[in-house]
PDB file of C-alpha atoms in Angstrom:
ATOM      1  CA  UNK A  18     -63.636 -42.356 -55.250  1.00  0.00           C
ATOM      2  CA  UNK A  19     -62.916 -39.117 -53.844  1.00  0.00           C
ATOM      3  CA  UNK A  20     -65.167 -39.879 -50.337  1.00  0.00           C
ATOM      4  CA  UNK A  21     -63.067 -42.709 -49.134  1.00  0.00           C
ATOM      5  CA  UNK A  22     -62.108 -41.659 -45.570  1.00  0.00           C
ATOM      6  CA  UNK A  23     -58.414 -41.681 -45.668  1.00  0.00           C
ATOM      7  CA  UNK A  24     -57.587 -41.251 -49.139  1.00  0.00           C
ATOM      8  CA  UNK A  25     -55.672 -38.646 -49.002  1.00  0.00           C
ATOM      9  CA  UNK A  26     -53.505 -39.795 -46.153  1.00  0.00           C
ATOM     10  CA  UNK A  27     -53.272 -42.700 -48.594  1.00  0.00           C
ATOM     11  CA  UNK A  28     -51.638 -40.669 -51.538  1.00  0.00           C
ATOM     12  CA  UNK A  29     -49.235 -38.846 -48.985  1.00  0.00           C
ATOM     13  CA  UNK A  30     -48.399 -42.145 -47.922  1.00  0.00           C
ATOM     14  CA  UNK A  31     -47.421 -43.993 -51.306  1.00  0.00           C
ATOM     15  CA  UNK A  32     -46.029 -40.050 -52.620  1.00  0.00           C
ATOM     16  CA  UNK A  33     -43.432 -40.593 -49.813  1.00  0.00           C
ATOM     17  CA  UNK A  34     -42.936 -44.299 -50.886  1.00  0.00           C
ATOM     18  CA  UNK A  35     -42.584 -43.174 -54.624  1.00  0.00           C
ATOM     19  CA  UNK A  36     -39.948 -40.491 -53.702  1.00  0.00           C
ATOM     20  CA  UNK A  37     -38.476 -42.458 -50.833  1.00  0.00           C
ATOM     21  CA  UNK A  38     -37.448 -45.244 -54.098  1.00  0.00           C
ATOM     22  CA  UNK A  39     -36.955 -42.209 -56.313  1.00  0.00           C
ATOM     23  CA  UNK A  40     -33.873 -41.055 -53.924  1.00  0.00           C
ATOM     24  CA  UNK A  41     -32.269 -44.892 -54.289  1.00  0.00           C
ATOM     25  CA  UNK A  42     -32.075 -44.181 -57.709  1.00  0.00           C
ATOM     26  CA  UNK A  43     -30.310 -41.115 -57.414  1.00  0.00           C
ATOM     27  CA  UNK A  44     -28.683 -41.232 -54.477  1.00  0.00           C
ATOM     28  CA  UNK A  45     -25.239 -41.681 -56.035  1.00  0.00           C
ATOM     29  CA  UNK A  46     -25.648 -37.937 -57.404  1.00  0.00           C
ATOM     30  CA  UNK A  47     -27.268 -36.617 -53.821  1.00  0.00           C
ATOM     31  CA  UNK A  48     -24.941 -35.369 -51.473  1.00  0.00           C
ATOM     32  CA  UNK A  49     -24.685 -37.985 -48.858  1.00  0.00           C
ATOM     33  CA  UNK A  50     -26.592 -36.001 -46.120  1.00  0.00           C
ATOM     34  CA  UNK A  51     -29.410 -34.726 -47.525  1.00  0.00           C
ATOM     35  CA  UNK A  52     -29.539 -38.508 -49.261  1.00  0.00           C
ATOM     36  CA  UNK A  53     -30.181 -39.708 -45.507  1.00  0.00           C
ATOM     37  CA  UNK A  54     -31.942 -36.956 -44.237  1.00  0.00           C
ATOM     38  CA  UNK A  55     -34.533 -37.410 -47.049  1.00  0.00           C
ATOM     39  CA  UNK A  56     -34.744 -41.229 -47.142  1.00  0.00           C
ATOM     40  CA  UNK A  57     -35.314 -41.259 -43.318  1.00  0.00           C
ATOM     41  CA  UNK A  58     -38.459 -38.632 -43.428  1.00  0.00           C
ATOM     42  CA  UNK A  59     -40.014 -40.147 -46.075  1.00  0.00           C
ATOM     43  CA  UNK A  60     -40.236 -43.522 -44.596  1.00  0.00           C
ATOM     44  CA  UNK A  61     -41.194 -42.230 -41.501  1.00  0.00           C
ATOM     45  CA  UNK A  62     -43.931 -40.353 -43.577  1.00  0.00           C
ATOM     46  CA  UNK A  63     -44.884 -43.135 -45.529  1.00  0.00           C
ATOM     47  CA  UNK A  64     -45.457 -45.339 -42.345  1.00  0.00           C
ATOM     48  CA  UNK A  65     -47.244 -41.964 -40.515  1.00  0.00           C
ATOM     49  CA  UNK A  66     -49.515 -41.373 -43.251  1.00  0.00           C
ATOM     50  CA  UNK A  67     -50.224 -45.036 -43.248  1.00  0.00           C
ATOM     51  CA  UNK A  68     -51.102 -44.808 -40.019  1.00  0.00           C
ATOM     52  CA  UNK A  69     -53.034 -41.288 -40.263  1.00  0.00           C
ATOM     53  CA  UNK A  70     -55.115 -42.971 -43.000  1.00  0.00           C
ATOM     54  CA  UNK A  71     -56.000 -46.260 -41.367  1.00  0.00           C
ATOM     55  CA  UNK A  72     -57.623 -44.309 -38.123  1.00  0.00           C
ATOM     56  CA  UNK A  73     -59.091 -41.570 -40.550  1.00  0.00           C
ATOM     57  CA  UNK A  74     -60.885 -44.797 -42.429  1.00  0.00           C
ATOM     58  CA  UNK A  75     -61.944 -46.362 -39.621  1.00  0.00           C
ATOM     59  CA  UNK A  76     -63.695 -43.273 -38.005  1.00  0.00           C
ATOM     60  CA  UNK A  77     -61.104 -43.021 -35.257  1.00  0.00           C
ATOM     61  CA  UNK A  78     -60.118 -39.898 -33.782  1.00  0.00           C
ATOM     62  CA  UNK A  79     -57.342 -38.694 -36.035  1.00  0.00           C
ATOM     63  CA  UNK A  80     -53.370 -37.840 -34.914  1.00  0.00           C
ATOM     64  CA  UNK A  81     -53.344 -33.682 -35.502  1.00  0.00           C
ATOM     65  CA  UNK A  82     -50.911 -33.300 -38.622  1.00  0.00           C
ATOM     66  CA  UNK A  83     -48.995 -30.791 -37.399  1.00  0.00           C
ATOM     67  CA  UNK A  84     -47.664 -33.054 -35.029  1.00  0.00           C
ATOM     68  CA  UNK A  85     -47.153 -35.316 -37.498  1.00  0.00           C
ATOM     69  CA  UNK A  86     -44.706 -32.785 -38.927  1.00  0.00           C
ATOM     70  CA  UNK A  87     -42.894 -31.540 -36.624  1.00  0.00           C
ATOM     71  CA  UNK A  88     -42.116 -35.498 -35.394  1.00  0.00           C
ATOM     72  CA  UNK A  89     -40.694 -35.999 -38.998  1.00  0.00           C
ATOM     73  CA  UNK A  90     -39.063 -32.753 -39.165  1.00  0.00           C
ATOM     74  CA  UNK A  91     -37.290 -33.680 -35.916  1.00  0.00           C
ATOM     75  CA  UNK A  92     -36.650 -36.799 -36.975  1.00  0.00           C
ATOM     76  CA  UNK A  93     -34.770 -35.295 -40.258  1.00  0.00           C
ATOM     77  CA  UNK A  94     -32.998 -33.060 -37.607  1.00  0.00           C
ATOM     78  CA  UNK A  95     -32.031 -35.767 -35.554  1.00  0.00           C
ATOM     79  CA  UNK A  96     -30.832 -37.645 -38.601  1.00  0.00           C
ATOM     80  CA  UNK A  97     -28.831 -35.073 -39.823  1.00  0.00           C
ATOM     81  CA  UNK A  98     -27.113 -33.825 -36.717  1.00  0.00           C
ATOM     82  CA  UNK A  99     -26.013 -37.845 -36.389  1.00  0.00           C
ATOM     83  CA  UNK A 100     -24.718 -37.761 -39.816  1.00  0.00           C
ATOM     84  CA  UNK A 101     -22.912 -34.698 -39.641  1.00  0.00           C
ATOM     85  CA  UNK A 102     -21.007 -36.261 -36.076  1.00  0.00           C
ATOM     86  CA  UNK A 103     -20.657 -39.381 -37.868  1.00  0.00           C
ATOM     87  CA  UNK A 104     -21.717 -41.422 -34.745  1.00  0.00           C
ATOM     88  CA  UNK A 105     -23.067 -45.119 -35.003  1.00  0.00           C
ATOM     89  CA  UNK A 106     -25.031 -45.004 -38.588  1.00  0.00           C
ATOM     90  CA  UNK A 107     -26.550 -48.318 -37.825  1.00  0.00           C
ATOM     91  CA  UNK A 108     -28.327 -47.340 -34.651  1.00  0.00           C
ATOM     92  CA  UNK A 109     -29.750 -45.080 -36.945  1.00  0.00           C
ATOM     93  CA  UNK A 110     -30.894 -47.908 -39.296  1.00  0.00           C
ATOM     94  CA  UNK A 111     -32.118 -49.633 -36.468  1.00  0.00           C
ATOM     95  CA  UNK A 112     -34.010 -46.460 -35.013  1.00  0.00           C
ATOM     96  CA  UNK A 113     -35.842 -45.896 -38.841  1.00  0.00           C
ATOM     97  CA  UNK A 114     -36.546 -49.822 -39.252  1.00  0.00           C
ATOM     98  CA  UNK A 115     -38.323 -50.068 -35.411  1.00  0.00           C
ATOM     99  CA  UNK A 116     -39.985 -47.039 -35.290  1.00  0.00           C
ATOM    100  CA  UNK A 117     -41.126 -47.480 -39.197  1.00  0.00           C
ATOM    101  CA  UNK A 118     -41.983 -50.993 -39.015  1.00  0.00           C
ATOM    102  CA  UNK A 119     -43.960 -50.465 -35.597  1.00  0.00           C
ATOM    103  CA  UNK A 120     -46.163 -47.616 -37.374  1.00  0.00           C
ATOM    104  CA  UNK A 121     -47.029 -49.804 -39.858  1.00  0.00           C
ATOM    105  CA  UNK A 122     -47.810 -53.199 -36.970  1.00  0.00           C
ATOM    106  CA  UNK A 123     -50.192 -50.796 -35.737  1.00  0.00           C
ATOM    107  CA  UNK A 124     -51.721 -49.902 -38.906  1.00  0.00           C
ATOM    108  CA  UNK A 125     -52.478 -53.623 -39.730  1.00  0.00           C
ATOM    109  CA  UNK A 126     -53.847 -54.234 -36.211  1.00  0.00           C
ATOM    110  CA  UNK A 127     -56.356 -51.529 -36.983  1.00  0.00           C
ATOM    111  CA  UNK A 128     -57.264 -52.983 -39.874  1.00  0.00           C
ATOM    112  CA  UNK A 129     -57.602 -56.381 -38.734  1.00  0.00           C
ATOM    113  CA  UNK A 130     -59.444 -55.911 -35.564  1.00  0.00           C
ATOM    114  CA  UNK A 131     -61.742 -54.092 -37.297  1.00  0.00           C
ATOM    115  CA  UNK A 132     -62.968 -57.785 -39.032  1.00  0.00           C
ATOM    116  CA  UNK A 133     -63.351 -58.528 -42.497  1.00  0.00           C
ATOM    117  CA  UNK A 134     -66.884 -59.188 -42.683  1.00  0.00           C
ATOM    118  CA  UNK A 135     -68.279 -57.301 -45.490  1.00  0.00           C
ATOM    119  CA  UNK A 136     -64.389 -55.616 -45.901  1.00  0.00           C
ATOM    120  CA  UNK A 137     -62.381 -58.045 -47.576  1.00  0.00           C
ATOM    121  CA  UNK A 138     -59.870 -55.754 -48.955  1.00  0.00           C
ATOM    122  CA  UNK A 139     -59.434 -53.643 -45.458  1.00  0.00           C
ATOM    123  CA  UNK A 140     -58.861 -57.086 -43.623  1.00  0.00           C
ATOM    124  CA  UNK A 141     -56.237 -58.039 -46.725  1.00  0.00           C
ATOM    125  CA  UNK A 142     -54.502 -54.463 -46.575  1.00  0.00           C
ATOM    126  CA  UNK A 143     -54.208 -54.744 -43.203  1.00  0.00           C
ATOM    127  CA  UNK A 144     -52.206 -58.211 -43.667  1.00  0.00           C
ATOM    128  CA  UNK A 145     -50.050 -56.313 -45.480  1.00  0.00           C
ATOM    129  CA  UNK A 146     -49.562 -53.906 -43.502  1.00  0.00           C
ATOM    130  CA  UNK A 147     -48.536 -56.183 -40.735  1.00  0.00           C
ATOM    131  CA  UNK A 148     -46.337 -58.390 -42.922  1.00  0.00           C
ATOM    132  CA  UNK A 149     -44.398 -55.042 -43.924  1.00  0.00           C
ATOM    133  CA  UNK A 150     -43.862 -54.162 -40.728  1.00  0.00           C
ATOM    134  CA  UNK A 151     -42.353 -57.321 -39.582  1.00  0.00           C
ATOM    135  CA  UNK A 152     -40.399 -57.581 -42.635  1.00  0.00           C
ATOM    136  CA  UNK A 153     -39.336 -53.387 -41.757  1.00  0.00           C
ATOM    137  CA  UNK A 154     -38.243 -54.600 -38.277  1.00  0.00           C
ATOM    138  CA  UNK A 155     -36.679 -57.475 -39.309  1.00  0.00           C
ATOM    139  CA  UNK A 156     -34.365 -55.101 -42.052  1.00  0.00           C
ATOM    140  CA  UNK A 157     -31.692 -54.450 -39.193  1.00  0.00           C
ATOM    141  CA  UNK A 158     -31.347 -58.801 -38.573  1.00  0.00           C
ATOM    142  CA  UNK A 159     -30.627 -59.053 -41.904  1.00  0.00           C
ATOM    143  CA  UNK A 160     -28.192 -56.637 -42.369  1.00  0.00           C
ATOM    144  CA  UNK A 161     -25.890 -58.091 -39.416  1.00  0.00           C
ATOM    145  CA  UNK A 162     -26.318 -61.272 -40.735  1.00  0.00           C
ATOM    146  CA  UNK A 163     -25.268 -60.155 -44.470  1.00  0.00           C
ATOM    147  CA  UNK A 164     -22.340 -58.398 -42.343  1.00  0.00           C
ATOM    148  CA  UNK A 165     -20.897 -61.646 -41.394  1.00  0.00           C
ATOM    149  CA  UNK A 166     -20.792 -63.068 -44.748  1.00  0.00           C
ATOM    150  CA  UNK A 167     -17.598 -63.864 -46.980  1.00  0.00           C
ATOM    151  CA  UNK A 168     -17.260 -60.755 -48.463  1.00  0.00           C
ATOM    152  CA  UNK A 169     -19.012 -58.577 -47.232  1.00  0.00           C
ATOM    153  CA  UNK A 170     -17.612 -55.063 -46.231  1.00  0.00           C
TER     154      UNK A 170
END
């Protein structure tokens, strides 16, 4: 249904997901920048247009996009400059999981507040939303912990 509030937000969101998994697949014929630079603004996309969508649904005043934009055109800048220097790559990591993960917190405490009566499937996708974003936040834990093992580079 074309007259969802939000759709489209939604379909920028999961386009960025789709391409974001699209670039894993490649990656090992990407040059290693532009590999980073891309997987970093499309997850902060994703978890933006999450966001965008959830208030646009919910009749809340909407974020301007072209904010949006240039905050994930930054972002690619930012990532970039720090992978041309080489300086601490998981800062970085850490950086893309909190901000990304927080986006998407947000976006599930939209949803939720918003109660479930009569919106079953807004209350659930808000769940998910906040389960992803703990599980987002949680990404950098894991990969210290997976550091530590036998093994393990």
């Amino acid at each position: 249904n074309r007259h969802i509030p939000g759709l489209l937000a939604w379909i920028a969101a999961f386009s960025c997901a789709f391409l974001a998994s699209l670039n894993y697949l490649v990656r090992p014929h990407l040059q290693e920048t532009f590999a980073l630079v891309s997987i970093t603004v499309l997850t902060l996309g994703t978890a933006y247009f999450n966001v965008h969508a959830c208030r646009q649904h919910l009749g809340l005043k909407i974020w301007r996009l072209r904010y949006g934009t240039v905050a994930l055109l930054v972002a690619g800048v930012l990532v970039w400059s720090v992978e041309t220097l080489r300086t601490n790559l998981p800062l970085r990591f850490l950086l893309l999981s909190l901000i990304s993960g927080g986006l998407f917190l947000y976006a599930g405490r939209l949803l939720t507040r918003a109660g479930h009566h009569g919106q079953t499937f807004r209350h659930l996708f808000g769940w998910t939303c906040t389960v992803h974003g703990v599980l987002q936040m949680l990404r950098p834990v894991l990969l210290l912990w997976n550091t530590g093992a036998p093994g393990s580079r």
